[in-house]
Tab-separated table of C-alpha atoms in Angstrom:
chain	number	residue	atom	x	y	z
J	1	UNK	CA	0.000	0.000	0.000
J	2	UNK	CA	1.341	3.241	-0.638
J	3	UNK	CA	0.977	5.578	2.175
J	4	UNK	CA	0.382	9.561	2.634
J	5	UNK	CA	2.439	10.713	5.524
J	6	UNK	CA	-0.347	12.232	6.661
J	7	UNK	CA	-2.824	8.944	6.886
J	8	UNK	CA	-1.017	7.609	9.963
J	9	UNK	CA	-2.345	10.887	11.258
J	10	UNK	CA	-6.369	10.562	10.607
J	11	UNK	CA	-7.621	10.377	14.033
J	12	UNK	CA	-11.108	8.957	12.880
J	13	UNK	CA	-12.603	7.059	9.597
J	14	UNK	CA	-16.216	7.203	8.727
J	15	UNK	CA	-17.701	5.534	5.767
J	16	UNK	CA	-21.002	5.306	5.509
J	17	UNK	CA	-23.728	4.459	2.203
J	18	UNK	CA	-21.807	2.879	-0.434
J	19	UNK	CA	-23.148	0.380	-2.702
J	20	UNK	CA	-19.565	-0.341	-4.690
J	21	UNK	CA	-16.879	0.006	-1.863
J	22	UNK	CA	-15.286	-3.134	-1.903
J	23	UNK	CA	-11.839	-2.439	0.079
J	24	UNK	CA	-11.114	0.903	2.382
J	25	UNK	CA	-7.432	0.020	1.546
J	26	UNK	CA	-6.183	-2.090	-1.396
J	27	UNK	CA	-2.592	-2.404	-3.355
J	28	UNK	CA	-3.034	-0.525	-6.719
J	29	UNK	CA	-1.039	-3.197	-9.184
J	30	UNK	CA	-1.990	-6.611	-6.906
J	31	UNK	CA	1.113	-7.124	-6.481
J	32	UNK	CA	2.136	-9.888	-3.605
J	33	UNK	CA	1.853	-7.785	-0.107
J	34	UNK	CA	3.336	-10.444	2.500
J	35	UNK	CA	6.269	-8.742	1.922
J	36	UNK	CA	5.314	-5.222	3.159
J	37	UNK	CA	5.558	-4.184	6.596
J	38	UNK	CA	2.661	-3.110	9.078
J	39	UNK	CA	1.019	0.251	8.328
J	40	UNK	CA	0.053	1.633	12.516
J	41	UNK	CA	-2.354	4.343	12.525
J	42	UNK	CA	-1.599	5.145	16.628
J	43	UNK	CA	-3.834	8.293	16.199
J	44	UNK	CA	-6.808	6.774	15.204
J	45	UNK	CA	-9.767	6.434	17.833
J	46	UNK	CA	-12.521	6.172	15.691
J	47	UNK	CA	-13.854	4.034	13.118
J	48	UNK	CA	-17.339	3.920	11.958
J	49	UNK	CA	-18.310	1.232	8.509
J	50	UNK	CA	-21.751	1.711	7.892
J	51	UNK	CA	-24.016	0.636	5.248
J	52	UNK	CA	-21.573	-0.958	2.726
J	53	UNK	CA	-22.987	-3.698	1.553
J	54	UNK	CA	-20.422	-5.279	-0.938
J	55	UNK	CA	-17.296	-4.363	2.061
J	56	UNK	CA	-15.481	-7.677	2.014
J	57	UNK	CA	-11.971	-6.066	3.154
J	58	UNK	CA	-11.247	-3.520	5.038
J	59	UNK	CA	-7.436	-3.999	3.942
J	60	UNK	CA	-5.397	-6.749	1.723
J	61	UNK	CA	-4.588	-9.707	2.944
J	62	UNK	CA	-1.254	-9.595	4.001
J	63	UNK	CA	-1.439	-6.411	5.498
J	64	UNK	CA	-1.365	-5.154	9.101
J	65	UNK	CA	-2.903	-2.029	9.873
J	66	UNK	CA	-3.223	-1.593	13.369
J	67	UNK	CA	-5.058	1.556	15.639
J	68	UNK	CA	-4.266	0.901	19.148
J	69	UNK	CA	-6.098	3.546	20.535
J	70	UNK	CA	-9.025	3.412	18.836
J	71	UNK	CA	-11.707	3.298	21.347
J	72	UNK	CA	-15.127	3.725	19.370
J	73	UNK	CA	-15.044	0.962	16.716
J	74	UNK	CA	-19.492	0.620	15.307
J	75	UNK	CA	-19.421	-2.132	11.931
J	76	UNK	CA	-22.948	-2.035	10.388
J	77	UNK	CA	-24.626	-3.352	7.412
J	78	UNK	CA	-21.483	-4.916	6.169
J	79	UNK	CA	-22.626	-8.190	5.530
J	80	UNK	CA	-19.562	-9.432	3.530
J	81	UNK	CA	-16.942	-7.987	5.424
J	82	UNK	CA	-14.365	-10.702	6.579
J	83	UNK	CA	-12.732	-10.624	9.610
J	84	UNK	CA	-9.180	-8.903	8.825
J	85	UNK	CA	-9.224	-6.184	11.296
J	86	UNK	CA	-6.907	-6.237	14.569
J	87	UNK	CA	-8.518	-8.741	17.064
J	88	UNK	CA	-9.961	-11.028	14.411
């Protein structure tokens, strides 16, 4: 995944009412990502999915993203999502 500086920074994520998200983060090319190191967003608290019904990632497989301080995590309406975030 290539990275903005400034995305380690977001302190919250809300996405909410879309029919064709499929990924919140994805590798442009597909290239294989096992060899990548972990992306850790320590600012982020909050993160809210809502109403995506085609969601089945919210990053690639392969990837570590984790928020250790996020405190207020809601998942809604995401019936394909897969289990990939930090916990799970």
């Amino acid at each position: 995944i290539s990275v903005a500086p400034s995305l380690q920074k977001l302190n919250s994520i809300w996405i909410e009412g879309n029919d064709e998200l499929k990924e919140v983060f994805w590798h442009k090319d597909g290239a294989d990502v096992t060899d990548y190191n972990e992306i850790i967003m320590n600012e982020l608290w909050s993160l809210t999915l809502f109403g995506l019904p085609n969601l089945t990632n919210f990053w690639p497989a392969g990837y570590q993203i984790p928020f250790p301080s996020a405190s207020d995590e809601v998942v809604s309406n995401c019936p394909k999502l897969r289990g990939n975030s930090e916990g799970d």
